[in-house]
């Protein structure tokens, strides 16, 4: 099978390399805090696991709106109101799959060809 020239220009993810090294050190018994992949240092809370299982049982296994379901946005708005005293409408909330995806969407929505973009350091190692 032929691989494209573009594929040959892709280098391994520095983030995943750091994460892999952290896992090696942990397996060796070293007490280390990983600052690579954006993974929490705790397991998924039980109420989140149960909600995910119930959603599967309820057949909620199809594609959704790209910026989050209305139910999720309502829950996020309620959380901010309850815990932080902040009020947001659902059209002010966008749900994404991670920080990099969120930044990508924001940049695509706001930056035009030829615009100057300043990227502060430190930054994700995948975005120099």
GROMACS .gro file of N, CA and C in nm:
model
  384
    1UNK      N    1   0.084  -0.117   0.000
    1UNK     CA    2   0.000   0.000   0.000
    1UNK      C    3   0.088   0.124   0.000
    2UNK      N    4   0.051   0.222  -0.080
    2UNK     CA    5   0.126   0.346  -0.091
    2UNK      C    6   0.083   0.444   0.018
    3UNK      N    7   0.180   0.505   0.084
    3UNK     CA    8   0.152   0.609   0.183
    3UNK      C    9   0.184   0.744   0.120
    4UNK      N   10   0.103   0.843   0.148
    4UNK     CA   11   0.122   0.976   0.090
    4UNK      C   12   0.249   1.041   0.143
    5UNK      N   13   0.299   1.138   0.066
    5UNK     CA   14   0.417   1.214   0.109
    5UNK      C   15   0.387   1.292   0.237
    6UNK      N   16   0.263   1.338   0.251
    6UNK     CA   17   0.225   1.413   0.371
    6UNK      C   18   0.240   1.328   0.495
    7UNK      N   19   0.210   1.200   0.484
    7UNK     CA   20   0.222   1.111   0.599
    7UNK      C   21   0.367   1.104   0.647
    8UNK      N   22   0.461   1.107   0.555
    8UNK     CA   23   0.603   1.102   0.591
    8UNK      C   24   0.651   1.226   0.664
    9UNK      N   25   0.577   1.336   0.652
    9UNK     CA   26   0.617   1.461   0.719
    9UNK      C   27   0.561   1.471   0.861
   10UNK      N   28   0.479   1.376   0.900
   10UNK     CA   29   0.420   1.380   1.034
   10UNK      C   30   0.518   1.317   1.132
   11UNK      N   31   0.551   1.393   1.236
   11UNK     CA   32   0.643   1.340   1.337
   11UNK      C   33   0.562   1.287   1.455
   12UNK      N   34   0.623   1.199   1.533
   12UNK     CA   35   0.552   1.146   1.650
   12UNK      C   36   0.512   1.258   1.746
   13UNK      N   37   0.404   1.237   1.818
   13UNK     CA   38   0.354   1.337   1.912
   13UNK      C   39   0.447   1.350   2.032
   14UNK      N   40   0.503   1.470   2.054
   14UNK     CA   41   0.585   1.489   2.174
   14UNK      C   42   0.504   1.469   2.302
   15UNK      N   43   0.376   1.506   2.298
   15UNK     CA   44   0.290   1.488   2.415
   15UNK      C   45   0.280   1.341   2.452
   16UNK      N   46   0.255   1.257   2.352
   16UNK     CA   47   0.243   1.114   2.380
   16UNK      C   48   0.377   1.053   2.420
   17UNK      N   49   0.488   1.108   2.369
   17UNK     CA   50   0.620   1.059   2.410
   17UNK      C   51   0.643   1.089   2.559
   18UNK      N   52   0.605   1.209   2.602
   18UNK     CA   53   0.619   1.244   2.744
   18UNK      C   54   0.531   1.153   2.829
   19UNK      N   55   0.408   1.133   2.786
   19UNK     CA   56   0.314   1.048   2.860
   19UNK      C   57   0.365   0.905   2.869
   20UNK      N   58   0.421   0.855   2.760
   20UNK     CA   59   0.476   0.720   2.759
   20UNK      C   60   0.592   0.708   2.858
   21UNK      N   61   0.677   0.809   2.861
   21UNK     CA   62   0.792   0.808   2.954
   21UNK      C   63   0.743   0.812   3.099
   22UNK      N   64   0.641   0.890   3.128
   22UNK     CA   65   0.585   0.897   3.263
   22UNK      C   66   0.533   0.759   3.304
   23UNK      N   67   0.463   0.691   3.214
   23UNK     CA   68   0.412   0.557   3.245
   23UNK      C   69   0.525   0.459   3.273
   24UNK      N   70   0.634   0.469   3.196
   24UNK     CA   71   0.751   0.384   3.221
   24UNK      C   72   0.806   0.408   3.361
   25UNK      N   73   0.821   0.535   3.397
   25UNK     CA   74   0.874   0.569   3.529
   25UNK      C   75   0.782   0.520   3.640
   26UNK      N   76   0.651   0.536   3.621
   26UNK     CA   77   0.556   0.488   3.722
   26UNK      C   78   0.564   0.337   3.739
   27UNK      N   79   0.577   0.265   3.627
   27UNK     CA   80   0.591   0.118   3.634
   27UNK      C   81   0.718   0.079   3.708
   28UNK      N   82   0.819   0.165   3.701
   28UNK     CA   83   0.945   0.140   3.770
   28UNK      C   84   0.939   0.183   3.916
   29UNK      N   85   0.823   0.234   3.959
   29UNK     CA   86   0.807   0.272   4.099
   29UNK      C   87   0.842   0.415   4.131
   30UNK      N   88   0.868   0.496   4.030
   30UNK     CA   89   0.904   0.635   4.053
   30UNK      C   90   0.776   0.716   4.076
   31UNK      N   91   0.776   0.800   4.179
   31UNK     CA   92   0.662   0.887   4.208
   31UNK      C   93   0.676   1.010   4.119
   32UNK      N   94   0.599   1.015   4.012
   32UNK     CA   95   0.613   1.122   3.913
   32UNK      C   96   0.475   1.175   3.876
   33UNK      N   97   0.468   1.303   3.850
   33UNK     CA   98   0.345   1.366   3.803
   33UNK      C   99   0.360   1.392   3.654
   34UNK      N  100   0.271   1.335   3.576
   34UNK     CA  101   0.276   1.351   3.431
   34UNK      C  102   0.214   1.482   3.386
   35UNK      N  103   0.288   1.560   3.312
   35UNK     CA  104   0.237   1.685   3.257
   35UNK      C  105   0.230   1.678   3.105
   36UNK      N  106   0.211   1.558   3.052
   36UNK     CA  107   0.200   1.538   2.908
   36UNK      C  108   0.056   1.549   2.864
   37UNK      N  109  -0.007   1.434   2.844
   37UNK     CA  110  -0.147   1.432   2.801
   37UNK      C  111  -0.236   1.491   2.909
   38UNK      N  112  -0.342   1.554   2.869
   38UNK     CA  113  -0.432   1.620   2.964
   38UNK      C  114  -0.526   1.524   3.032
   39UNK      N  115  -0.473   1.427   3.100
   39UNK     CA  116  -0.551   1.327   3.172
   39UNK      C  117  -0.559   1.364   3.319
   40UNK      N  118  -0.676   1.350   3.380
   40UNK     CA  119  -0.682   1.374   3.525
   40UNK      C  120  -0.607   1.267   3.601
   41UNK      N  121  -0.570   1.297   3.724
   41UNK     CA  122  -0.499   1.198   3.806
   41UNK      C  123  -0.595   1.122   3.896
   42UNK      N  124  -0.722   1.116   3.856
   42UNK     CA  125  -0.823   1.041   3.932
   42UNK      C  126  -0.912   0.968   3.833
   43UNK      N  127  -0.978   0.864   3.881
   43UNK     CA  128  -1.068   0.787   3.797
   43UNK      C  129  -1.195   0.867   3.768
   44UNK      N  130  -1.264   0.829   3.664
   44UNK     CA  131  -1.392   0.892   3.632
   44UNK      C  132  -1.488   0.871   3.748
   45UNK      N  133  -1.552   0.978   3.797
   45UNK     CA  134  -1.646   0.963   3.909
   45UNK      C  135  -1.759   0.865   3.875
   46UNK      N  136  -1.805   0.793   3.977
   46UNK     CA  137  -1.908   0.691   3.957
   46UNK      C  138  -2.035   0.747   3.894
   47UNK      N  139  -2.077   0.868   3.934
   47UNK     CA  140  -2.201   0.922   3.878
   47UNK      C  141  -2.188   0.949   3.728
   48UNK      N  142  -2.067   0.980   3.682
   48UNK     CA  143  -2.043   1.001   3.539
   48UNK      C  144  -2.048   0.866   3.467
   49UNK      N  145  -1.984   0.765   3.525
   49UNK     CA  146  -1.988   0.631   3.466
   49UNK      C  147  -2.131   0.582   3.454
   50UNK      N  148  -2.209   0.598   3.561
   50UNK     CA  149  -2.348   0.551   3.560
   50UNK      C  150  -2.431   0.626   3.456
   51UNK      N  151  -2.409   0.756   3.443
   51UNK     CA  152  -2.482   0.834   3.343
   51UNK      C  153  -2.447   0.788   3.202
   52UNK      N  154  -2.320   0.756   3.179
   52UNK     CA  155  -2.277   0.707   3.047
   52UNK      C  156  -2.340   0.572   3.017
   53UNK      N  157  -2.341   0.483   3.115
   53UNK     CA  158  -2.403   0.351   3.097
   53UNK      C  159  -2.552   0.366   3.069
   54UNK      N  160  -2.619   0.454   3.144
   54UNK     CA  161  -2.763   0.475   3.123
   54UNK      C  162  -2.789   0.533   2.984
   55UNK      N  163  -2.704   0.624   2.938
   55UNK     CA  164  -2.721   0.682   2.805
   55UNK      C  165  -2.711   0.574   2.698
   56UNK      N  166  -2.619   0.480   2.714
   56UNK     CA  167  -2.606   0.369   2.620
   56UNK      C  168  -2.733   0.285   2.624
   57UNK      N  169  -2.780   0.253   2.743
   57UNK     CA  170  -2.904   0.174   2.757
   57UNK      C  171  -3.024   0.245   2.695
   58UNK      N  172  -3.024   0.378   2.701
   58UNK     CA  173  -3.134   0.456   2.645
   58UNK      C  174  -3.120   0.478   2.494
   59UNK      N  175  -3.016   0.419   2.434
   59UNK     CA  176  -2.998   0.431   2.290
   59UNK      C  177  -2.936   0.561   2.244
   60UNK      N  178  -2.876   0.634   2.335
   60UNK     CA  179  -2.812   0.761   2.298
   60UNK      C  180  -2.671   0.733   2.248
   61UNK      N  181  -2.664   0.669   2.133
   61UNK     CA  182  -2.536   0.624   2.077
   61UNK      C  183  -2.514   0.679   1.936
   62UNK      N  184  -2.586   0.781   1.899
   62UNK     CA  185  -2.578   0.837   1.764
   62UNK      C  186  -2.501   0.969   1.767
   63UNK      N  187  -2.471   1.018   1.648
   63UNK     CA  188  -2.407   1.149   1.638
   63UNK      C  189  -2.496   1.255   1.702
   64UNK      N  190  -2.433   1.357   1.760
   64UNK     CA  191  -2.505   1.468   1.821
   64UNK      C  192  -2.464   1.598   1.753
   65UNK      N  193  -2.520   1.708   1.799
   65UNK     CA  194  -2.476   1.839   1.750
   65UNK      C  195  -2.326   1.852   1.774
   66UNK      N  196  -2.256   1.914   1.680
   66UNK     CA  197  -2.110   1.924   1.695
   66UNK      C  198  -2.066   2.005   1.814
   67UNK      N  199  -2.149   2.096   1.860
   67UNK     CA  200  -2.107   2.176   1.977
   67UNK      C  201  -2.181   2.135   2.104
   68UNK      N  202  -2.234   2.014   2.108
   68UNK     CA  203  -2.296   1.961   2.229
   68UNK      C  204  -2.448   1.958   2.222
   69UNK      N  205  -2.506   1.861   2.290
   69UNK     CA  206  -2.652   1.850   2.293
   69UNK      C  207  -2.711   1.959   2.381
   70UNK      N  208  -2.837   1.990   2.358
   70UNK     CA  209  -2.902   2.092   2.440
   70UNK      C  210  -2.907   2.049   2.586
   71UNK      N  211  -2.927   1.919   2.611
   71UNK     CA  212  -2.932   1.870   2.749
   71UNK      C  213  -2.798   1.890   2.820
   72UNK      N  214  -2.689   1.863   2.749
   72UNK     CA  215  -2.556   1.883   2.809
   72UNK      C  216  -2.531   2.031   2.835
   73UNK      N  217  -2.565   2.115   2.739
   73UNK     CA  218  -2.546   2.259   2.758
   73UNK      C  219  -2.630   2.311   2.875
   74UNK      N  220  -2.752   2.260   2.889
   74UNK     CA  221  -2.836   2.301   3.002
   74UNK      C  222  -2.773   2.258   3.135
   75UNK      N  223  -2.716   2.137   3.137
   75UNK     CA  224  -2.651   2.088   3.259
   75UNK      C  225  -2.527   2.172   3.291
   76UNK      N  226  -2.452   2.211   3.190
   76UNK     CA  227  -2.333   2.295   3.211
   76UNK      C  228  -2.375   2.432   3.263
   77UNK      N  229  -2.479   2.490   3.203
   77UNK     CA  230  -2.528   2.621   3.248
   77UNK      C  231  -2.576   2.612   3.393
   78UNK      N  232  -2.646   2.504   3.427
   78UNK     CA  233  -2.695   2.486   3.565
   78UNK      C  234  -2.579   2.472   3.662
   79UNK      N  235  -2.474   2.401   3.623
   79UNK     CA  236  -2.356   2.383   3.708
   79UNK      C  237  -2.289   2.517   3.736
   80UNK      N  238  -2.271   2.599   3.631
   80UNK     CA  239  -2.208   2.730   3.649
   80UNK      C  240  -2.294   2.821   3.737
   81UNK      N  241  -2.426   2.814   3.719
   81UNK     CA  242  -2.515   2.896   3.803
   81UNK      C  243  -2.509   2.851   3.948
   82UNK      N  244  -2.518   2.720   3.969
   82UNK     CA  245  -2.520   2.664   4.105
   82UNK      C  246  -2.387   2.682   4.177
   83UNK      N  247  -2.278   2.644   4.112
   83UNK     CA  248  -2.147   2.640   4.179
   83UNK      C  249  -2.069   2.771   4.172
   84UNK      N  250  -2.097   2.853   4.070
   84UNK     CA  251  -2.014   2.971   4.049
   84UNK      C  252  -2.092   3.102   4.044
   85UNK      N  253  -2.225   3.094   4.051
   85UNK     CA  254  -2.305   3.215   4.044
   85UNK      C  255  -2.298   3.284   3.909
   86UNK      N  256  -2.269   3.209   3.803
   86UNK     CA  257  -2.257   3.263   3.668
   86UNK      C  258  -2.376   3.220   3.584
   87UNK      N  259  -2.427   3.310   3.503
   87UNK     CA  260  -2.543   3.279   3.419
   87UNK      C  261  -2.502   3.280   3.272
   88UNK      N  262  -2.528   3.168   3.206
   88UNK     CA  263  -2.500   3.155   3.063
   88UNK      C  264  -2.622   3.097   2.993
   89UNK      N  265  -2.650   3.146   2.873
   89UNK     CA  266  -2.751   3.086   2.787
   89UNK      C  267  -2.687   2.969   2.713
   90UNK      N  268  -2.767   2.875   2.670
   90UNK     CA  269  -2.710   2.758   2.602
   90UNK      C  270  -2.639   2.796   2.473
   91UNK      N  271  -2.679   2.907   2.409
   91UNK     CA  272  -2.610   2.947   2.286
   91UNK      C  273  -2.475   3.015   2.314
   92UNK      N  274  -2.441   3.030   2.441
   92UNK     CA  275  -2.310   3.082   2.480
   92UNK      C  276  -2.215   2.970   2.520
   93UNK      N  277  -2.260   2.846   2.510
   93UNK     CA  278  -2.181   2.731   2.553
   93UNK      C  279  -2.153   2.644   2.431
   94UNK      N  280  -2.026   2.607   2.415
   94UNK     CA  281  -1.986   2.515   2.309
   94UNK      C  282  -1.907   2.402   2.373
   95UNK      N  283  -1.945   2.280   2.343
   95UNK     CA  284  -1.880   2.163   2.400
   95UNK      C  285  -1.787   2.104   2.294
   96UNK      N  286  -1.663   2.078   2.332
   96UNK     CA  287  -1.564   2.023   2.239
   96UNK      C  288  -1.498   1.901   2.301
   97UNK      N  289  -1.418   1.832   2.222
   97UNK     CA  290  -1.359   1.706   2.269
   97UNK      C  291  -1.228   1.725   2.343
   98UNK      N  292  -1.177   1.845   2.353
   98UNK     CA  293  -1.053   1.868   2.427
   98UNK      C  294  -1.000   2.007   2.401
   99UNK      N  295  -0.895   2.041   2.473
   99UNK     CA  296  -0.838   2.174   2.463
   99UNK      C  297  -0.787   2.208   2.324
  100UNK      N  298  -0.718   2.114   2.261
  100UNK     CA  299  -0.664   2.141   2.127
  100UNK      C  300  -0.776   2.162   2.027
  101UNK      N  301  -0.879   2.080   2.035
  101UNK     CA  302  -0.994   2.094   1.946
  101UNK      C  303  -1.063   2.228   1.968
  102UNK      N  304  -1.075   2.269   2.093
  102UNK     CA  305  -1.137   2.397   2.125
  102UNK      C  306  -1.057   2.513   2.066
  103UNK      N  307  -0.924   2.509   2.082
  103UNK     CA  308  -0.839   2.614   2.025
  103UNK      C  309  -0.848   2.615   1.873
  104UNK      N  310  -0.849   2.496   1.812
  104UNK     CA  311  -0.861   2.487   1.667
  104UNK      C  312  -0.990   2.554   1.621
  105UNK      N  313  -1.102   2.519   1.684
  105UNK     CA  314  -1.231   2.578   1.646
  105UNK      C  315  -1.229   2.729   1.663
  106UNK      N  316  -1.173   2.778   1.773
  106UNK     CA  317  -1.168   2.922   1.797
  106UNK      C  318  -1.083   2.992   1.691
  107UNK      N  319  -0.971   2.931   1.655
  107UNK     CA  320  -0.884   2.992   1.554
  107UNK      C  321  -0.949   2.992   1.416
  108UNK      N  322  -1.012   2.881   1.379
  108UNK     CA  323  -1.079   2.874   1.249
  108UNK      C  324  -1.190   2.978   1.241
  109UNK      N  325  -1.257   3.003   1.354
  109UNK     CA  326  -1.368   3.097   1.356
  109UNK      C  327  -1.324   3.243   1.359
  110UNK      N  328  -1.199   3.271   1.394
  110UNK     CA  329  -1.159   3.410   1.416
  110UNK      C  330  -1.038   3.457   1.337
  111UNK      N  331  -0.963   3.367   1.276
  111UNK     CA  332  -0.839   3.405   1.208
  111UNK      C  333  -0.854   3.386   1.058
  112UNK      N  334  -0.812   3.487   0.983
  112UNK     CA  335  -0.814   3.480   0.837
  112UNK      C  336  -0.673   3.462   0.784
  113UNK      N  337  -0.663   3.414   0.660
  113UNK     CA  338  -0.533   3.401   0.594
  113UNK      C  339  -0.464   3.537   0.594
  114UNK      N  340  -0.337   3.538   0.632
  114UNK     CA  341  -0.260   3.661   0.637
  114UNK      C  342  -0.263   3.732   0.771
  115UNK      N  343  -0.353   3.692   0.861
  115UNK     CA  344  -0.355   3.751   0.995
  115UNK      C  345  -0.230   3.712   1.072
  116UNK      N  346  -0.183   3.803   1.157
  116UNK     CA  347  -0.071   3.772   1.244
  116UNK      C  348  -0.126   3.712   1.373
  117UNK      N  349  -0.066   3.601   1.415
  117UNK     CA  350  -0.109   3.533   1.537
  117UNK      C  351   0.010   3.522   1.630
  118UNK      N  352  -0.006   3.567   1.753
  118UNK     CA  353   0.099   3.557   1.853
  118UNK      C  354   0.065   3.439   1.943
  119UNK      N  355   0.157   3.345   1.954
  119UNK     CA  356   0.137   3.228   2.039
  119UNK      C  357   0.231   3.240   2.158
  120UNK      N  358   0.176   3.260   2.277
  120UNK     CA  359   0.262   3.276   2.394
  120UNK      C  360   0.326   3.145   2.436
  121UNK      N  361   0.440   3.156   2.501
  121UNK     CA  362   0.506   3.038   2.556
  121UNK      C  363   0.489   3.042   2.707
  122UNK      N  364   0.469   2.932   2.775
  122UNK     CA  365   0.472   2.797   2.717
  122UNK      C  366   0.343   2.766   2.641
  123UNK      N  367   0.355   2.670   2.551
  123UNK     CA  368   0.242   2.627   2.470
  123UNK      C  369   0.250   2.476   2.456
  124UNK      N  370   0.144   2.416   2.403
  124UNK     CA  371   0.148   2.272   2.380
  124UNK      C  372   0.262   2.241   2.285
  125UNK      N  373   0.334   2.137   2.315
  125UNK     CA  374   0.451   2.103   2.233
  125UNK      C  375   0.412   2.069   2.090
  126UNK      N  376   0.288   2.036   2.064
  126UNK     CA  377   0.245   2.006   1.928
  126UNK      C  378   0.220   2.131   1.845
  127UNK      N  379   0.226   2.248   1.909
  127UNK     CA  380   0.194   2.372   1.837
  127UNK      C  381   0.305   2.476   1.839
  128UNK      N  382   0.426   2.443   1.799
  128UNK     CA  383   0.526   2.551   1.795
  128UNK      C  384   0.505   2.642   1.675
   0.00000   0.00000   0.00000
